CSV table of C-alpha atoms and ligand atoms in Angstrom, one decimal:
chain,number,residue,atom,x,y,z
A,1,MET,CA,-87.5,-28.1,53.6
A,2,PRO,CA,-87.3,-29.4,50.3
A,3,PRO,CA,-83.9,-28.3,49.1
A,4,PRO,CA,-84.6,-24.0,47.6
A,5,ARG,CA,-84.4,-23.1,44.4
A,6,THR,CA,-83.0,-19.7,44.0
A,7,ARG,CA,-82.2,-17.3,41.2
A,8,PHE,CA,-80.8,-14.0,40.8
A,9,ALA,CA,-82.8,-12.1,38.0
A,10,PRO,CA,-80.4,-8.8,37.1
A,11,SER,CA,-81.6,-6.1,34.4
A,12,PRO,CA,-78.3,-6.3,32.5
A,13,THR,CA,-77.5,-2.6,32.2
A,14,GLY,CA,-73.2,-2.6,31.2
A,15,ARG,CA,-72.2,-2.6,34.6
A,16,VAL,CA,-73.0,-4.3,38.1
A,17,HIS,CA,-73.4,-2.7,41.0
A,18,ILE,CA,-72.3,-4.2,44.3
A,19,GLY,CA,-76.0,-3.9,45.3
A,20,ASN,CA,-76.8,-6.0,42.8
A,21,LEU,CA,-73.6,-8.3,43.1
A,22,ARG,CA,-75.2,-8.4,47.3
A,23,VAL,CA,-78.7,-9.6,46.1
A,24,ALA,CA,-76.6,-12.9,44.1
A,25,ILE,CA,-74.5,-13.6,47.1
A,26,PHE,CA,-77.7,-13.6,49.4
A,27,ASN,CA,-79.4,-15.9,47.0
A,28,TRP,CA,-76.3,-18.3,46.4
A,29,LEU,CA,-75.4,-18.3,50.4
A,30,PHE,CA,-79.1,-19.6,51.1
A,31,ALA,CA,-78.6,-22.5,48.0
A,32,ARG,CA,-75.8,-23.8,48.9
A,33,ARG,CA,-76.6,-23.6,52.7
A,34,HIS,CA,-79.4,-25.7,52.3
A,35,GLY,CA,-78.1,-28.2,49.2
A,36,GLY,CA,-80.4,-26.1,46.9
A,37,THR,CA,-80.0,-24.7,43.4
A,38,PHE,CA,-78.4,-21.1,42.2
A,39,LEU,CA,-79.8,-20.1,39.1
A,40,LEU,CA,-79.6,-16.9,36.7
A,41,ARG,CA,-82.1,-15.5,34.8
A,42,VAL,CA,-81.2,-12.7,33.0
A,43,GLU,CA,-84.3,-10.7,32.7
A,44,ASP,CA,-83.1,-9.0,29.2
A,45,THR,CA,-86.3,-7.3,27.9
A,46,ASP,CA,-85.2,-3.8,27.4
A,47,ARG,CA,-83.6,-4.3,24.4
A,48,GLU,CA,-81.7,-1.0,24.4
A,49,ARG,CA,-79.9,-1.4,27.6
A,50,SER,CA,-79.3,-5.3,27.6
A,51,THR,CA,-76.6,-5.7,25.1
A,52,GLU,CA,-74.9,-8.5,24.7
A,53,ALA,CA,-71.8,-6.8,26.3
A,54,ALA,CA,-74.1,-5.7,29.5
A,55,CYS,CA,-75.0,-9.4,29.6
A,56,GLN,CA,-71.7,-10.6,29.7
A,57,ALA,CA,-70.9,-8.3,32.4
A,58,VAL,CA,-73.3,-10.2,34.6
A,59,LEU,CA,-71.7,-13.5,33.7
A,60,ASP,CA,-67.9,-12.2,34.3
A,61,ALA,CA,-69.3,-10.5,38.2
A,62,LEU,CA,-70.6,-13.9,38.5
A,63,ALA,CA,-67.3,-15.9,37.5
A,64,TRP,CA,-65.0,-13.7,39.4
A,65,THR,CA,-66.7,-13.8,42.7
A,66,GLY,CA,-67.1,-17.6,42.4
A,67,LEU,CA,-70.8,-17.6,42.3
A,68,GLU,CA,-71.3,-19.8,39.2
A,69,PRO,CA,-75.3,-20.6,38.8
A,70,ASP,CA,-76.0,-24.6,38.5
A,71,GLU,CA,-77.7,-24.5,35.6
A,72,PRO,CA,-77.4,-22.6,32.3
A,73,PRO,CA,-79.0,-19.0,32.7
A,74,LEU,CA,-82.2,-18.4,31.4
A,75,TYR,CA,-83.1,-15.4,29.0
A,76,GLN,CA,-86.2,-13.7,29.7
A,77,SER,CA,-85.8,-12.3,26.0
A,78,GLY,CA,-86.5,-15.7,24.6
A,79,ARG,CA,-90.1,-16.1,26.6
A,80,GLN,CA,-92.1,-13.3,25.1
A,81,ALA,CA,-94.6,-16.1,23.3
A,82,ALA,CA,-94.7,-17.7,26.8
A,83,HIS,CA,-95.4,-14.7,28.6
A,84,LEU,CA,-98.4,-13.6,25.7
A,85,GLU,CA,-99.7,-16.8,25.8
A,86,ALA,CA,-100.5,-16.8,29.9
A,87,ALA,CA,-101.8,-13.3,29.3
A,88,GLU,CA,-104.6,-14.8,26.7
A,89,ALA,CA,-105.0,-17.3,29.6
A,90,LEU,CA,-105.9,-14.8,32.3
A,91,LEU,CA,-108.0,-13.1,29.6
A,92,ARG,CA,-109.9,-16.1,29.6
A,93,SER,CA,-110.1,-16.6,32.8
A,94,GLY,CA,-111.5,-13.4,33.4
A,95,HIS,CA,-108.8,-12.4,35.9
A,96,ALA,CA,-107.3,-9.9,33.0
A,97,TYR,CA,-108.8,-7.3,30.4
A,98,ARG,CA,-108.7,-5.4,27.3
A,99,GLU,CA,-108.3,-1.7,27.1
A,100,ASP,CA,-107.4,1.1,25.1
A,101,LYS,CA,-105.4,2.8,27.5
A,102,GLY,CA,-105.7,6.7,27.3
A,103,GLY,CA,-108.2,6.0,24.3
A,104,THR,CA,-105.1,6.4,21.7
A,105,GLY,CA,-106.4,3.8,19.4
A,106,ARG,CA,-103.1,3.0,19.7
A,107,GLY,CA,-104.3,-0.5,20.4
A,108,GLU,CA,-105.4,-2.3,23.8
A,109,CYS,CA,-103.3,-3.3,26.2
A,110,VAL,CA,-104.1,-6.3,28.7
A,111,VAL,CA,-104.7,-5.5,32.3
A,112,PHE,CA,-104.9,-6.9,35.3
A,113,ARG,CA,-107.8,-7.3,37.6
A,114,MET,CA,-106.6,-7.1,40.5
A,115,PRO,CA,-108.7,-9.2,43.8
A,116,GLY,CA,-110.5,-6.7,45.1
A,117,GLU,CA,-108.7,-7.5,48.4
A,118,ASP,CA,-106.1,-7.1,50.8
A,119,ILE,CA,-103.5,-8.8,49.9
A,120,ALA,CA,-100.5,-10.3,52.5
A,121,PHE,CA,-97.5,-12.0,52.8
A,122,GLU,CA,-95.0,-13.2,54.8
A,123,ASP,CA,-91.3,-11.3,54.4
A,124,ALA,CA,-88.6,-13.6,55.8
A,125,VAL,CA,-86.5,-10.4,56.6
A,126,LYS,CA,-89.6,-7.7,57.2
A,127,GLY,CA,-92.1,-10.0,58.8
A,128,ARG,CA,-95.7,-10.0,57.6
A,129,LEU,CA,-96.3,-7.2,55.0
A,130,ILE,CA,-99.9,-6.0,54.3
A,131,LYS,CA,-101.5,-3.6,51.6
A,132,ARG,CA,-105.4,-2.7,51.0
A,133,ALA,CA,-107.0,-3.6,48.6
A,134,ALA,CA,-108.0,0.3,48.0
A,135,ASP,CA,-104.0,0.9,47.2
A,136,LEU,CA,-104.0,-2.1,45.1
A,137,PRO,CA,-105.2,-0.9,41.5
A,138,ASP,CA,-105.6,-2.8,38.7
A,139,PHE,CA,-102.2,-2.9,36.5
A,140,VAL,CA,-100.9,-3.5,33.0
A,141,LEU,CA,-99.5,-6.7,31.7
A,142,VAL,CA,-99.0,-6.4,28.4
A,143,ARG,CA,-98.5,-3.0,27.0
A,144,SER,CA,-100.6,-2.1,23.7
A,145,ASP,CA,-97.4,-2.3,21.6
A,146,GLY,CA,-97.5,-6.3,22.7
A,147,HIS,CA,-94.5,-6.5,25.3
A,148,PRO,CA,-94.9,-8.3,28.5
A,149,VAL,CA,-94.7,-6.0,31.3
A,150,PHE,CA,-91.7,-6.6,34.0
A,151,HIS,CA,-94.4,-7.9,36.5
A,152,LEU,CA,-95.8,-10.7,34.2
A,153,ALA,CA,-93.0,-11.5,33.0
A,154,ASN,CA,-90.7,-12.0,36.5
A,155,VAL,CA,-93.9,-14.1,37.9
A,156,LEU,CA,-94.2,-16.2,34.9
A,157,ASP,CA,-90.1,-17.2,35.2
A,158,ASP,CA,-90.2,-17.8,38.5
A,159,ILE,CA,-92.8,-20.1,38.2
A,160,ALA,CA,-90.7,-21.6,35.2
A,161,MET,CA,-87.9,-22.0,37.3
A,162,ASP,CA,-89.4,-23.6,40.1
A,163,VAL,CA,-88.3,-21.1,42.1
A,164,THR,CA,-88.9,-21.8,45.5
A,165,HIS,CA,-87.5,-18.4,47.2
A,166,VAL,CA,-87.1,-15.2,45.7
A,167,ILE,CA,-84.6,-12.9,47.4
A,168,ARG,CA,-83.8,-9.6,46.1
A,169,GLY,CA,-83.9,-6.0,47.5
A,170,ASP,CA,-86.1,-3.9,49.1
A,171,ASP,CA,-87.2,-1.6,46.1
A,172,HIS,CA,-89.3,-4.5,44.9
A,173,VAL,CA,-91.4,-4.7,48.2
A,174,GLU,CA,-94.3,-2.8,46.6
A,175,ASN,CA,-94.3,-5.2,43.7
A,176,THR,CA,-94.6,-8.0,45.9
A,177,PHE,CA,-98.2,-7.6,46.4
A,178,ARG,CA,-99.1,-7.6,43.0
A,179,HIS,CA,-97.1,-10.4,42.4
A,180,VAL,CA,-98.9,-12.6,44.9
A,181,ALA,CA,-102.0,-11.2,43.3
A,182,LEU,CA,-100.7,-12.9,39.7
A,183,TYR,CA,-99.5,-15.9,41.9
A,184,ARG,CA,-103.2,-16.5,42.8
A,185,ALA,CA,-104.3,-15.8,39.2
A,186,LEU,CA,-102.0,-18.2,37.7
A,187,GLY,CA,-103.1,-21.2,40.2
A,188,ALA,CA,-99.7,-21.4,41.5
A,189,ALA,CA,-98.5,-20.9,45.1
A,190,PRO,CA,-96.3,-18.1,45.8
A,191,PRO,CA,-92.5,-18.7,46.8
A,192,ARG,CA,-91.4,-17.3,49.9
A,193,PHE,CA,-90.0,-14.0,49.7
A,194,ALA,CA,-86.8,-12.0,51.1
A,195,HIS,CA,-86.7,-8.3,50.8
A,196,LEU,CA,-83.0,-7.3,51.3
A,197,PRO,CA,-82.1,-4.0,52.8
A,198,MET,CA,-81.0,-1.2,51.1
A,199,ILE,CA,-77.3,0.0,50.9
A,200,VAL,CA,-76.5,3.3,51.9
A,201,ASN,CA,-74.0,5.7,52.0
A,202,ALA,CA,-72.6,7.4,55.4
A,203,GLN,CA,-75.5,9.8,55.0
A,204,GLY,CA,-78.2,7.1,54.8
A,205,LYS,CA,-78.8,7.8,51.3
A,206,PRO,CA,-78.8,4.7,48.8
A,207,TYR,CA,-75.1,4.2,48.3
A,208,ALA,CA,-74.0,5.2,44.4
A,209,LYS,CA,-71.6,5.9,42.4
A,210,ARG,CA,-70.5,9.6,43.6
A,211,ASP,CA,-69.8,7.5,46.8
A,212,GLY,CA,-66.7,5.6,45.4
A,213,ASP,CA,-66.3,2.3,43.6
A,214,ALA,CA,-69.9,1.1,43.1
A,215,TYR,CA,-69.3,-1.7,40.2
A,216,VAL,CA,-68.0,-4.7,40.6
A,217,GLY,CA,-65.4,-4.0,38.1
A,218,GLU,CA,-64.1,-1.3,39.8
A,219,PHE,CA,-63.4,-3.1,42.9
A,220,ARG,CA,-61.8,-5.8,40.8
A,221,GLU,CA,-59.6,-3.2,39.1
A,222,ARG,CA,-58.3,-2.3,42.4
A,223,GLY,CA,-56.6,-5.5,43.3
A,224,TYR,CA,-59.7,-6.4,45.8
A,225,LEU,CA,-60.1,-9.9,46.2
A,226,PRO,CA,-62.7,-11.8,45.0
A,227,GLU,CA,-62.9,-13.7,48.5
A,228,ALA,CA,-62.8,-10.4,50.3
A,229,LEU,CA,-65.7,-8.6,48.3
A,230,LEU,CA,-67.9,-11.5,48.5
A,231,ASN,CA,-67.3,-11.7,52.3
A,232,TYR,CA,-67.8,-8.0,53.1
A,233,LEU,CA,-71.2,-7.8,51.1
A,234,ALA,CA,-72.2,-11.2,53.0
A,235,LEU,CA,-71.9,-8.7,55.8
A,236,LEU,CA,-74.3,-5.8,54.5
A,237,GLY,CA,-77.5,-6.7,56.3
A,238,TRP,CA,-76.2,-9.9,57.7
A,239,SER,CA,-74.0,-11.2,60.2
A,240,PRO,CA,-73.2,-15.0,61.6
A,241,GLY,CA,-74.5,-13.3,65.0
A,242,ASP,CA,-71.4,-14.5,66.7
A,243,GLY,CA,-68.9,-11.7,66.1
A,244,ARG,CA,-67.2,-13.3,63.2
A,245,GLU,CA,-66.4,-10.9,60.6
A,246,VAL,CA,-64.0,-12.2,58.5
A,247,LEU,CA,-65.1,-15.4,57.0
A,248,THR,CA,-64.0,-17.6,54.3
A,249,ARG,CA,-66.7,-18.6,51.7
A,250,LYS,CA,-67.2,-21.8,53.2
A,251,GLU,CA,-67.7,-20.3,56.6
A,252,LEU,CA,-70.0,-17.9,54.9
A,253,VAL,CA,-72.3,-20.9,53.6
A,254,ALA,CA,-72.1,-23.1,56.6
A,255,ALA,CA,-72.9,-19.8,58.7
A,256,PHE,CA,-75.9,-18.3,56.3
A,257,ASP,CA,-79.4,-18.1,57.2
A,258,LEU,CA,-82.3,-15.9,55.8
A,259,ALA,CA,-83.6,-14.9,59.8
A,260,GLY,CA,-80.1,-13.3,60.5
A,261,VAL,CA,-80.8,-10.7,58.1
A,262,GLN,CA,-82.0,-7.3,59.4
A,263,PRO,CA,-84.4,-5.1,58.2
A,264,SER,CA,-82.6,-1.9,58.9
A,265,PRO,CA,-80.2,-0.2,55.9
A,266,ALA,CA,-77.2,-1.4,55.8
A,267,ARG,CA,-74.3,0.8,55.6
A,268,PHE,CA,-71.2,0.5,53.1
A,269,ASP,CA,-67.6,1.1,54.9
A,270,PRO,CA,-65.0,1.2,52.6
A,271,VAL,CA,-62.5,1.5,55.6
A,272,LYS,CA,-64.1,-1.9,56.8
A,273,LEU,CA,-63.9,-3.4,53.3
A,274,ASP,CA,-60.3,-2.4,53.5
A,275,TRP,CA,-59.5,-4.5,56.5
A,276,ILE,CA,-61.4,-7.3,55.3
A,277,ASN,CA,-59.6,-7.3,52.3
A,278,GLY,CA,-56.1,-7.3,54.3
A,279,GLU,CA,-57.5,-10.2,56.4
A,280,HIS,CA,-58.0,-11.9,53.3
A,281,MET,CA,-54.8,-11.0,52.1
A,282,ARG,CA,-53.0,-12.1,54.9
A,283,ARG,CA,-54.2,-15.6,54.6
A,284,LEU,CA,-53.1,-16.4,51.1
A,285,PRO,CA,-50.0,-18.4,50.4
A,286,ALA,CA,-47.1,-16.2,50.9
A,287,GLU,CA,-46.2,-16.2,47.1
A,288,GLU,CA,-49.9,-15.4,45.6
A,289,ARG,CA,-49.9,-12.3,47.8
A,290,LEU,CA,-46.5,-11.6,46.7
A,291,ALA,CA,-47.3,-11.9,43.3
A,292,GLY,CA,-50.2,-9.7,43.5
A,293,CYS,CA,-48.3,-6.9,45.0
A,294,VAL,CA,-45.1,-7.2,42.5
A,295,ALA,CA,-47.8,-6.8,39.6
A,296,ASP,CA,-48.8,-3.3,41.3
A,297,LEU,CA,-44.9,-2.4,41.5
A,298,ARG,CA,-44.5,-3.4,37.8
A,299,ALA,CA,-47.9,-1.6,37.0
A,300,HIS,CA,-46.0,1.6,38.7
A,301,GLY,CA,-42.2,0.8,36.5
A,302,LEU,CA,-40.6,0.0,40.3
A,303,ALA,CA,-38.7,-3.1,41.3
A,304,GLU,CA,-38.3,-4.4,37.2
A,305,ASP,CA,-35.3,-6.3,38.0
A,306,ALA,CA,-35.2,-6.4,42.3
A,307,ASP,CA,-34.0,-9.3,43.6
A,308,PRO,CA,-36.9,-11.8,43.9
A,309,GLY,CA,-35.4,-12.4,47.6
A,310,TYR,CA,-35.4,-8.8,48.5
A,311,LEU,CA,-39.1,-8.4,47.4
A,312,ALA,CA,-39.8,-11.5,49.2
A,313,HIS,CA,-38.4,-10.0,52.3
A,314,VAL,CA,-39.8,-6.7,51.6
A,315,PHE,CA,-43.3,-7.7,51.5
A,316,ALA,CA,-42.9,-10.0,54.1
A,317,ILE,CA,-42.0,-7.4,56.6
A,318,MET,CA,-44.7,-5.4,55.1
A,319,GLU,CA,-47.2,-8.0,55.7
A,320,ASP,CA,-50.0,-6.6,57.6
A,321,ARG,CA,-49.8,-3.0,56.2
A,322,ILE,CA,-50.7,-3.3,52.9
A,323,LYS,CA,-55.0,-4.2,52.7
A,324,ARG,CA,-54.9,-3.8,48.8
A,325,TYR,CA,-52.4,-5.0,45.8
A,326,ILE,CA,-53.1,-1.3,44.7
A,327,ASP,CA,-51.3,0.4,47.9
A,328,ALA,CA,-48.3,-2.0,47.4
A,329,ALA,CA,-46.5,0.7,45.3
A,330,ALA,CA,-47.4,3.5,46.9
A,331,GLN,CA,-46.9,1.8,50.2
A,332,THR,CA,-43.3,0.4,49.8
A,333,VAL,CA,-42.0,2.5,46.8
A,334,TYR,CA,-38.9,3.9,49.1
A,335,PHE,CA,-37.7,0.4,49.0
A,336,PHE,CA,-37.2,0.1,45.0
A,337,THR,CA,-36.0,3.6,44.0
A,338,GLU,CA,-34.3,6.6,45.5
A,339,ASP,CA,-36.7,8.8,44.1
A,340,TYR,CA,-39.4,8.6,46.9
A,341,PRO,CA,-41.9,10.7,47.5
A,342,PHE,CA,-41.7,12.6,50.9
A,343,GLU,CA,-45.0,13.3,52.9
A,344,GLU,CA,-44.9,17.2,53.7
A,345,LYS,CA,-46.6,16.8,57.0
A,346,ALA,CA,-44.3,14.2,58.3
A,347,VAL,CA,-41.1,16.4,57.0
A,348,ARG,CA,-42.2,19.4,58.7
A,349,LYS,CA,-43.5,17.6,62.0
A,350,ARG,CA,-40.8,15.2,62.0
A,351,LEU,CA,-37.4,16.9,60.3
A,352,ARG,CA,-37.8,20.5,60.9
A,353,ARG,CA,-38.4,20.1,64.6
A,354,PRO,CA,-35.4,22.0,66.5
A,355,GLY,CA,-32.7,19.5,66.6
A,356,ALA,CA,-33.9,16.9,64.7
A,357,LEU,CA,-31.0,17.2,62.1
A,358,ASP,CA,-28.2,17.1,64.5
A,359,HIS,CA,-29.1,14.0,66.2
A,360,LEU,CA,-30.0,12.8,62.3
A,361,ALA,CA,-26.0,13.6,61.7
A,362,ALA,CA,-25.0,12.0,64.8
A,363,LEU,CA,-26.9,9.0,64.5
A,364,ARG,CA,-25.6,8.2,60.8
A,365,ASP,CA,-22.1,8.3,62.7
A,366,ARG,CA,-22.9,6.1,64.3
A,367,PHE,CA,-24.4,3.9,62.0
A,368,ALA,CA,-21.3,4.1,59.8
A,369,ALA,CA,-19.1,2.7,62.5
A,370,LEU,CA,-21.3,-0.2,63.5
A,371,PRO,CA,-19.5,-3.5,62.9
A,372,ALA,CA,-23.1,-5.4,61.5
A,373,PHE,CA,-25.6,-3.2,60.2
A,374,ASP,CA,-28.5,-5.6,61.8
A,375,ALA,CA,-31.7,-4.6,63.3
A,376,ALA,CA,-30.3,-5.4,66.7
A,377,SER,CA,-27.4,-3.5,66.5
A,378,LEU,CA,-28.9,-0.4,64.8
A,379,GLU,CA,-31.9,-0.5,67.8
A,380,ALA,CA,-29.1,-0.5,70.1
A,381,ALA,CA,-26.8,2.3,68.9
A,382,LEU,CA,-30.2,4.4,68.7
A,383,GLN,CA,-31.1,3.9,72.0
A,384,ASP,CA,-27.2,4.5,73.2
A,385,LEU,CA,-27.2,7.9,71.3
A,386,ALA,CA,-30.8,9.0,72.6
A,387,ASP,CA,-29.8,7.9,76.3
A,388,ALA,CA,-26.4,10.4,75.5
A,389,ARG,CA,-28.1,13.1,74.4
A,390,GLY,CA,-30.8,12.9,77.2
A,391,GLU,CA,-33.7,12.2,74.3
A,392,LYS,CA,-36.2,9.5,74.2
A,393,ALA,CA,-35.6,7.4,71.3
A,394,ALA,CA,-38.7,8.5,69.8
A,395,ALA,CA,-37.3,11.9,69.1
A,396,LEU,CA,-34.7,10.0,66.9
A,397,ILE,CA,-36.9,7.5,65.4
A,398,HIS,CA,-39.2,9.5,63.8
A,399,PRO,CA,-36.6,11.7,61.9
A,400,THR,CA,-34.8,8.8,61.1
A,401,ARG,CA,-37.7,6.9,59.7
A,402,VAL,CA,-39.0,10.3,57.6
A,403,ALA,CA,-35.5,10.9,55.9
A,404,VAL,CA,-34.7,6.8,54.7
A,405,SER,CA,-38.4,6.3,53.8
A,406,GLY,CA,-40.3,9.4,53.2
A,407,SER,CA,-43.4,8.5,55.3
A,408,ALA,CA,-44.6,9.0,58.8
A,409,ALA,CA,-45.6,4.7,58.6
A,410,GLY,CA,-44.5,2.0,57.9
A,411,PRO,CA,-42.7,-1.4,59.4
A,412,GLY,CA,-40.7,-1.4,62.4
A,413,LEU,CA,-37.8,1.0,61.7
A,414,TYR,CA,-35.0,-1.0,62.7
A,415,VAL,CA,-35.8,-4.0,60.1
A,416,LEU,CA,-36.5,-1.3,57.8
A,417,LEU,CA,-32.8,0.4,58.0
A,418,GLU,CA,-31.6,-3.2,58.1
A,419,THR,CA,-33.6,-4.3,54.6
A,420,LEU,CA,-32.6,-0.9,53.0
A,421,GLY,CA,-28.9,-1.5,53.7
A,422,ARG,CA,-26.1,0.5,55.5
A,423,GLU,CA,-25.1,2.5,52.3
A,424,ARG,CA,-28.6,3.6,51.1
A,425,VAL,CA,-29.3,4.3,54.6
A,426,LEU,CA,-26.1,6.5,55.0
A,427,ASP,CA,-26.9,8.1,51.6
A,428,ARG,CA,-30.5,8.8,52.3
A,429,LEU,CA,-29.7,10.5,56.0
A,430,ASP,CA,-26.4,12.8,54.1
A,431,ARG,CA,-28.7,14.0,51.2
A,432,VAL,CA,-32.1,14.6,53.4
A,433,ILE,CA,-29.4,16.3,56.0
A,434,ALA,CA,-28.0,18.3,53.6
A,435,ARG,CA,-31.1,19.4,51.3
A,436,GLU,CA,-33.0,20.3,54.9
A,437,ARG,CA,-29.9,22.2,56.3
A,438,ALA,CA,-30.2,24.1,52.9
A,439,ALA,CA,-33.9,24.7,53.0
A,440,ALA,CA,-33.6,26.0,56.3
A,441,ALA,CA,-30.2,28.6,55.5
A,442,ASP,CA,-32.9,29.6,52.6
A,443,ALA,CA,-35.6,30.5,55.0
A,444,ASP,CA,-33.5,32.2,57.2
A,445,GLY,CA,-31.8,34.4,54.1
A,446,ALA,CA,-35.3,35.1,53.3
A,447,SER,CA,-36.5,36.2,56.9
B,1,LIG,N1,-85.0,-7.5,37.5
B,1,LIG,C1,-84.9,-7.3,38.6
B,1,LIG,C2,-84.4,-6.4,39.0
B,1,LIG,O1,-82.8,-6.2,38.8
B,1,LIG,C3,-85.3,-8.3,39.0
B,1,LIG,C4,-86.2,-8.7,40.4
B,1,LIG,C5,-86.5,-9.5,41.0
B,1,LIG,O2,-85.1,-10.3,41.7
B,1,LIG,O3,-87.3,-10.3,41.1
B,1,LIG,O4,-84.3,-5.9,40.1
């Protein structure tokens, strides 16, 4: 195969939907995989929606994801003269005719004369597709107001750009039968077509804004890594076929293959995206990961004057728990302030169970008496107390964690305690024990 030329041909509307970015990604991967060229065509003929800002949003989304086109973008609006000229040529060759649609007297449009035969093409994803001549009526090429329609502009621009592979969403399958007819009438060989499966929500409906974040800018603002979004979107409809799910840009390029694209709808799974994002975060250089997390702390007014060594340590022990930068502050708040929130359910389940406060008070005294406040000593002290009280370690671990962090989940308890340090741990235990005893007394008094 000669080096392919692919293109991303969005109609800019203001924001870039992830479905569109996914189309761009597949085009980019295919071009890169085969040493080809990836192009951008901005289909900006809708003058109301295709503002300069909308076009810029497309460029920004591509730049952020690292999908820079290999040639300057082609703006479709600049090619109107060429489109109209081609329509004239089709009129001359008998492939089109003029008609006053609806007889409104508002002028004539140019209508394409379908060849009156069945049209078939081989789709790289869906296989051979065919449509009967009876289901393929003539269609307008140039409206009576003089504007070329999508089909004409799209096909002519693909020819002008020497596009060899049209990879796009399967909402365009129906259009493609017309496009194939147009190519033939224009004396051009149709490109290869690959129609990508739709992205759907958990209910199997097209994935939209109401299902969650849907625009590239939203993922960017929420601290997703471009590499992770690229990786995840590449897996919507495609897989390398060997079970790998976390792939770098380079690995994606090396593995990509149109033959691996599935025709069935691809379900958008935010949990999996988060997992992939976390995996990519773990692979970043530690300083870069730290900077992203610290930015989120600062955005929440936390850790303004925190010691850099302490910050690095906190995020080192949290490492694989933080899946997005935007979660960093919420997941580590208790390392940076005494004003940390308590999960209601954890308090109910762990602190308000019979005996929990007694255990905590006894543990507090053991911790206070320890010669060294390190993870190993803390563990030995807790285990020893649990044995003395005929309890499992868990009966002490859970309430301790909730008391010092407000949360039911987090890093290993002993590392957590060591990181907080003796003073803060004892203070927090004292405060929580006092507060919970007061609450219990109140509840007793009330009943
Ligand atoms: N502007 C069209 C769209 O965004 C282009 C379709 C195509 O890739 O040919 O759906």
